[in-house]
PDB file of C-alpha atoms in Angstrom:
ATOM      1  CA  MET A  22     100.788 102.652  70.818  1.00  0.00           C
ATOM      2  CA  LYS A  23     101.911 106.144  69.785  1.00  0.00           C
ATOM      3  CA  LYS A  24     101.121 107.497  73.265  1.00  0.00           C
ATOM      4  CA  PHE A  25     103.155 104.708  74.848  1.00  0.00           C
ATOM      5  CA  LEU A  26     106.171 105.469  72.622  1.00  0.00           C
ATOM      6  CA  ILE A  27     105.942 109.190  73.357  1.00  0.00           C
ATOM      7  CA  LEU A  28     105.827 108.481  77.107  1.00  0.00           C
ATOM      8  CA  LEU A  29     108.766 106.091  76.799  1.00  0.00           C
ATOM      9  CA  VAL A  30     110.891 108.657  74.946  1.00  0.00           C
ATOM     10  CA  LEU A  31     109.891 111.369  77.451  1.00  0.00           C
ATOM     11  CA  PHE A  32     110.762 109.103  80.399  1.00  0.00           C
ATOM     12  CA  PHE A  33     114.218 108.224  79.058  1.00  0.00           C
ATOM     13  CA  SER A  34     115.018 111.811  78.074  1.00  0.00           C
ATOM     14  CA  ILE A  35     114.150 112.951  81.606  1.00  0.00           C
ATOM     15  CA  GLN A  36     116.203 110.136  83.105  1.00  0.00           C
ATOM     16  CA  SER A  37     119.244 110.982  80.988  1.00  0.00           C
ATOM     17  CA  GLN A  38     119.301 114.470  82.561  1.00  0.00           C
ATOM     18  CA  SER A  39     118.622 113.443  86.145  1.00  0.00           C
ATOM     19  CA  GLN A  40     120.058 111.518  89.048  1.00  0.00           C
ATOM     20  CA  THR A  41     118.290 108.227  89.645  1.00  0.00           C
ATOM     21  CA  PHE A  42     118.822 105.791  92.507  1.00  0.00           C
ATOM     22  CA  ILE A  43     117.584 102.265  93.051  1.00  0.00           C
ATOM     23  CA  LYS A  44     117.256 101.322  96.687  1.00  0.00           C
ATOM     24  CA  PHE A  45     116.368  98.558  99.104  1.00  0.00           C
ATOM     25  CA  ASN A  46     115.482  98.656 102.789  1.00  0.00           C
ATOM     26  CA  ALA A  47     118.099  96.878 104.889  1.00  0.00           C
ATOM     27  CA  ALA A  48     115.995  97.169 108.075  1.00  0.00           C
ATOM     28  CA  THR A  49     112.940  95.338 106.687  1.00  0.00           C
ATOM     29  CA  ALA A  50     115.117  92.790 104.865  1.00  0.00           C
ATOM     30  CA  ILE A  51     116.309  91.562 108.271  1.00  0.00           C
ATOM     31  CA  VAL A  52     112.758  90.366 109.027  1.00  0.00           C
ATOM     32  CA  ALA A  53     112.184  89.008 105.475  1.00  0.00           C
ATOM     33  CA  ILE A  54     109.919  91.857 104.329  1.00  0.00           C
ATOM     34  CA  PRO A  55     111.290  93.112 100.993  1.00  0.00           C
ATOM     35  CA  ASN A  56     111.068  96.858 100.355  1.00  0.00           C
ATOM     36  CA  VAL A  57     112.574  98.184  97.114  1.00  0.00           C
ATOM     37  CA  GLY A  58     112.244 101.465  95.273  1.00  0.00           C
ATOM     38  CA  ILE A  59     113.509 104.021  92.829  1.00  0.00           C
ATOM     39  CA  GLU A  60     114.079 107.747  93.338  1.00  0.00           C
ATOM     40  CA  THR A  61     114.756 110.347  90.681  1.00  0.00           C
ATOM     41  CA  SER A  62     115.236 114.100  90.456  1.00  0.00           C
ATOM     42  CA  ILE A  63     112.259 116.252  89.409  1.00  0.00           C
ATOM     43  CA  GLY A  64     113.590 119.689  90.313  1.00  0.00           C
ATOM     44  CA  GLU A  65     116.378 121.626  91.948  1.00  0.00           C
ATOM     45  CA  LYS A  66     115.533 120.355  95.462  1.00  0.00           C
ATOM     46  CA  MET A  67     112.746 117.899  94.676  1.00  0.00           C
ATOM     47  CA  THR A  68     112.716 114.166  93.975  1.00  0.00           C
ATOM     48  CA  LEU A  69     110.095 111.556  93.156  1.00  0.00           C
ATOM     49  CA  SER A  70     110.403 108.287  95.050  1.00  0.00           C
ATOM     50  CA  VAL A  71     108.323 105.169  94.395  1.00  0.00           C
ATOM     51  CA  ASP A  72     108.702 102.072  96.503  1.00  0.00           C
ATOM     52  CA  VAL A  73     106.933  98.772  97.020  1.00  0.00           C
ATOM     53  CA  MET A  74     106.921  96.641 100.134  1.00  0.00           C
ATOM     54  CA  ALA A  75     105.504  93.161 100.664  1.00  0.00           C
ATOM     55  CA  SER A  76     105.191  90.698 103.518  1.00  0.00           C
ATOM     56  CA  PHE A  77     104.528  87.051 102.736  1.00  0.00           C
ATOM     57  CA  TRP A  78     104.346  85.807 106.337  1.00  0.00           C
ATOM     58  CA  GLU A  79     101.647  83.130 106.651  1.00  0.00           C
ATOM     59  CA  SER A  80     101.947  83.293 110.441  1.00  0.00           C
ATOM     60  CA  PHE A  81     103.349  86.123 112.555  1.00  0.00           C
ATOM     61  CA  ASN A  82     102.777  84.949 116.114  1.00  0.00           C
ATOM     62  CA  GLY A  83     102.013  81.297 115.528  1.00  0.00           C
ATOM     63  CA  HIS A  84      98.480  81.666 114.249  1.00  0.00           C
ATOM     64  CA  SER A  85      97.741  85.018 112.594  1.00  0.00           C
ATOM     65  CA  PRO A  86      98.762  86.009 109.048  1.00  0.00           C
ATOM     66  CA  MET A  87     100.833  89.094 108.302  1.00  0.00           C
ATOM     67  CA  LYS A  88     100.623  89.450 104.536  1.00  0.00           C
ATOM     68  CA  PHE A  89     100.497  92.845 102.859  1.00  0.00           C
ATOM     69  CA  TYR A  90     101.517  94.707  99.712  1.00  0.00           C
ATOM     70  CA  THR A  91     102.036  98.474  99.544  1.00  0.00           C
ATOM     71  CA  LEU A  92     102.847 100.957  96.783  1.00  0.00           C
ATOM     72  CA  THR A  93     104.125 104.370  97.896  1.00  0.00           C
ATOM     73  CA  PRO A  94     104.711 107.163  95.378  1.00  0.00           C
ATOM     74  CA  GLU A  95     106.132 110.203  97.130  1.00  0.00           C
ATOM     75  CA  VAL A  96     107.359 113.715  96.330  1.00  0.00           C
ATOM     76  CA  ARG A  97     110.292 114.802  98.503  1.00  0.00           C
ATOM     77  CA  TYR A  98     111.699 118.229  99.286  1.00  0.00           C
ATOM     78  CA  HIS A  99     115.397 118.286 100.281  1.00  0.00           C
ATOM     79  CA  PHE A 100     116.392 121.247 102.464  1.00  0.00           C
ATOM     80  CA  LYS A 101     120.119 121.287 101.671  1.00  0.00           C
ATOM     81  CA  GLU A 102     120.494 119.658  98.269  1.00  0.00           C
ATOM     82  CA  LYS A 103     119.065 116.549  96.653  1.00  0.00           C
ATOM     83  CA  TYR A 104     120.261 113.313  98.233  1.00  0.00           C
ATOM     84  CA  ASP A 105     122.132 115.062 101.050  1.00  0.00           C
ATOM     85  CA  GLY A 106     120.778 115.931 104.485  1.00  0.00           C
ATOM     86  CA  PHE A 107     117.220 116.347 105.777  1.00  0.00           C
ATOM     87  CA  TYR A 108     114.095 116.021 103.646  1.00  0.00           C
ATOM     88  CA  VAL A 109     110.322 115.801 104.026  1.00  0.00           C
ATOM     89  CA  GLY A 110     107.965 113.992 101.701  1.00  0.00           C
ATOM     90  CA  ALA A 111     104.254 113.711 101.010  1.00  0.00           C
ATOM     91  CA  HIS A 112     102.749 110.477  99.714  1.00  0.00           C
ATOM     92  CA  ALA A 113      99.518 108.672  98.896  1.00  0.00           C
ATOM     93  CA  GLY A 114      99.378 104.979  98.098  1.00  0.00           C
ATOM     94  CA  PRO A 115      97.276 101.821  98.071  1.00  0.00           C
ATOM     95  CA  ASP A 116      97.697  98.619 100.039  1.00  0.00           C
ATOM     96  CA  VAL A 117      96.234  95.125 100.213  1.00  0.00           C
ATOM     97  CA  TYR A 118      96.443  93.082 103.390  1.00  0.00           C
ATOM     98  CA  GLU A 119      95.589  89.964 105.347  1.00  0.00           C
ATOM     99  CA  LEU A 120      96.709  90.544 108.919  1.00  0.00           C
ATOM    100  CA  GLN A 121      95.756  90.856 112.532  1.00  0.00           C
ATOM    101  CA  LYS A 122      95.350  94.446 113.707  1.00  0.00           C
ATOM    102  CA  TRP A 123      97.535  95.476 116.629  1.00  0.00           C
ATOM    103  CA  ASP A 124      94.530  95.870 118.957  1.00  0.00           C
ATOM    104  CA  HIS A 125      93.243  92.345 118.082  1.00  0.00           C
ATOM    105  CA  TRP A 126      96.383  90.432 119.115  1.00  0.00           C
ATOM    106  CA  LYS A 127      94.594  89.030 122.174  1.00  0.00           C
ATOM    107  CA  PHE A 128      91.683  87.801 120.026  1.00  0.00           C
ATOM    108  CA  ASN A 129      91.590  85.020 117.451  1.00  0.00           C
ATOM    109  CA  GLN A 130      90.640  87.356 114.581  1.00  0.00           C
ATOM    110  CA  TYR A 131      92.245  88.783 111.456  1.00  0.00           C
ATOM    111  CA  GLU A 132      91.293  91.179 108.651  1.00  0.00           C
ATOM    112  CA  HIS A 133      91.439  90.696 104.897  1.00  0.00           C
ATOM    113  CA  GLY A 134      91.052  93.869 102.836  1.00  0.00           C
ATOM    114  CA  PHE A 135      92.498  96.851 101.021  1.00  0.00           C
ATOM    115  CA  GLY A 136      93.048 100.514 101.747  1.00  0.00           C
ATOM    116  CA  TYR A 137      94.937 103.695 101.062  1.00  0.00           C
ATOM    117  CA  ARG A 138      97.460 105.776 102.950  1.00  0.00           C
ATOM    118  CA  LEU A 139      97.960 109.555 102.994  1.00  0.00           C
ATOM    119  CA  GLY A 140     100.916 110.827 104.931  1.00  0.00           C
ATOM    120  CA  ILE A 141     104.348 112.322 105.350  1.00  0.00           C
ATOM    121  CA  THR A 142     107.893 111.054 105.529  1.00  0.00           C
ATOM    122  CA  VAL A 143     110.777 112.617 107.434  1.00  0.00           C
ATOM    123  CA  GLY A 144     114.241 111.451 106.505  1.00  0.00           C
ATOM    124  CA  TYR A 145     117.943 112.065 106.271  1.00  0.00           C
ATOM    125  CA  ASN A 146     120.310 111.140 103.410  1.00  0.00           C
ATOM    126  CA  ILE A 147     123.974 110.340 104.093  1.00  0.00           C
ATOM    127  CA  LYS A 148     126.307 110.243 101.084  1.00  0.00           C
ATOM    128  CA  LEU A 149     128.699 107.304 101.346  1.00  0.00           C
ATOM    129  CA  SER A 150     130.320 107.782  97.919  1.00  0.00           C
ATOM    130  CA  ASP A 151     129.454 109.047  94.432  1.00  0.00           C
ATOM    131  CA  LYS A 152     127.337 105.929  93.869  1.00  0.00           C
ATOM    132  CA  PHE A 153     125.997 104.955  97.327  1.00  0.00           C
ATOM    133  CA  LEU A 154     123.938 106.691  99.985  1.00  0.00           C
ATOM    134  CA  LEU A 155     121.920 105.821 103.070  1.00  0.00           C
ATOM    135  CA  ASP A 156     118.343 107.030 103.401  1.00  0.00           C
ATOM    136  CA  ILE A 157     117.156 106.869 107.029  1.00  0.00           C
ATOM    137  CA  TYR A 158     113.447 107.645 107.286  1.00  0.00           C
ATOM    138  CA  ALA A 159     110.158 107.312 109.202  1.00  0.00           C
ATOM    139  CA  ARG A 160     106.733 107.394 107.581  1.00  0.00           C
ATOM    140  CA  GLY A 161     103.202 107.748 108.922  1.00  0.00           C
ATOM    141  CA  GLY A 162      99.798 109.229 108.337  1.00  0.00           C
ATOM    142  CA  TRP A 163      96.158 108.354 107.805  1.00  0.00           C
ATOM    143  CA  HIS A 164      95.175 104.833 106.748  1.00  0.00           C
ATOM    144  CA  GLN A 165      91.649 104.135 105.520  1.00  0.00           C
ATOM    145  CA  GLY A 166      90.938 100.418 105.320  1.00  0.00           C
ATOM    146  CA  PHE A 167      88.074  98.396 103.863  1.00  0.00           C
ATOM    147  CA  TYR A 168      88.083  94.842 105.149  1.00  0.00           C
ATOM    148  CA  LYS A 169      86.231  91.709 106.143  1.00  0.00           C
ATOM    149  CA  GLY A 170      87.055  90.304 109.569  1.00  0.00           C
ATOM    150  CA  TYR A 171      87.442  86.547 109.994  1.00  0.00           C
ATOM    151  CA  TYR A 172      88.087  84.163 112.852  1.00  0.00           C
ATOM    152  CA  ASN A 173      91.538  82.639 112.879  1.00  0.00           C
ATOM    153  CA  ASP A 174      90.492  79.187 114.049  1.00  0.00           C
ATOM    154  CA  GLU A 175      87.857  76.605 113.144  1.00  0.00           C
ATOM    155  CA  THR A 176      85.024  79.072 113.837  1.00  0.00           C
ATOM    156  CA  PRO A 177      83.329  79.622 110.465  1.00  0.00           C
ATOM    157  CA  GLY A 178      82.506  83.008 108.987  1.00  0.00           C
ATOM    158  CA  ARG A 179      83.169  86.601 109.849  1.00  0.00           C
ATOM    159  CA  TYR A 180      83.457  88.027 113.357  1.00  0.00           C
ATOM    160  CA  GLU A 181      81.963  91.388 112.365  1.00  0.00           C
ATOM    161  CA  LYS A 182      78.496  91.925 110.928  1.00  0.00           C
ATOM    162  CA  ALA A 183      79.074  94.548 108.215  1.00  0.00           C
ATOM    163  CA  VAL A 184      76.897  93.833 105.186  1.00  0.00           C
ATOM    164  CA  ASP A 185      79.693  94.334 102.674  1.00  0.00           C
ATOM    165  CA  TRP A 186      83.031  95.838 103.764  1.00  0.00           C
ATOM    166  CA  ASN A 187      83.817  97.029 107.246  1.00  0.00           C
ATOM    167  CA  LYS A 188      85.703 100.351 107.383  1.00  0.00           C
ATOM    168  CA  SER A 189      88.491 101.462 109.667  1.00  0.00           C
ATOM    169  CA  GLY A 190      90.367 104.746 109.589  1.00  0.00           C
ATOM    170  CA  GLU A 191      93.261 105.561 111.863  1.00  0.00           C
ATOM    171  CA  TRP A 192      96.473 107.550 112.244  1.00  0.00           C
ATOM    172  CA  LEU A 193      99.443 105.179 112.162  1.00  0.00           C
ATOM    173  CA  PRO A 194     103.193 104.968 111.814  1.00  0.00           C
ATOM    174  CA  TYR A 195     103.473 102.545 108.864  1.00  0.00           C
ATOM    175  CA  GLY A 196     106.940 102.703 107.418  1.00  0.00           C
ATOM    176  CA  GLY A 197     110.552 103.397 108.005  1.00  0.00           C
ATOM    177  CA  GLY A 198     113.998 102.012 107.868  1.00  0.00           C
ATOM    178  CA  VAL A 199     117.381 102.395 106.265  1.00  0.00           C
ATOM    179  CA  MET A 200     117.389 102.353 102.476  1.00  0.00           C
ATOM    180  CA  ILE A 201     120.690 101.534 100.823  1.00  0.00           C
ATOM    181  CA  SER A 202     120.655 103.464  97.557  1.00  0.00           C
ATOM    182  CA  TYR A 203     122.745 102.980  94.416  1.00  0.00           C
ATOM    183  CA  LYS A 204     123.052 105.679  91.726  1.00  0.00           C
ATOM    184  CA  LEU A 205     122.363 104.443  88.206  1.00  0.00           C
TER     185      LEU A 205
END
């Protein structure tokens, strides 16, 4: 309990001296995929951003699921000044999914599993006022997935024959949009 209180006091003392924004992705909200986050200052030109995204779609194209949950902690370097202009970020985060891979759209198969992402973000911040800014960004990198593949119809069982988890690693674009940010 003492460690928790010390961390809580440390967190709030850091926050009282920094700029912190809460944000939501307007681009993914249009397709009913919530993406929210928080970003705070950790140095003169550096910020820490953490966001979560989730899709609850039971059916994407009439028969395949598109459900996933991602957590993306990221350290960002701002070239001009924090929250203004170009930045690059590095991130690593976990995900859980039940979806049909892009190269399986012509098949009646989907994957249920988990994985991790390692990658970079390139973005641009536009100050709208003292309290609001736009964060336009694209994100991609390496995704390593561990999954079980299933048929998406009445065919029972798995379509792949891996004993435990099948593995799939690939370079992907996996995020982006327009975050509307509000300064706390």
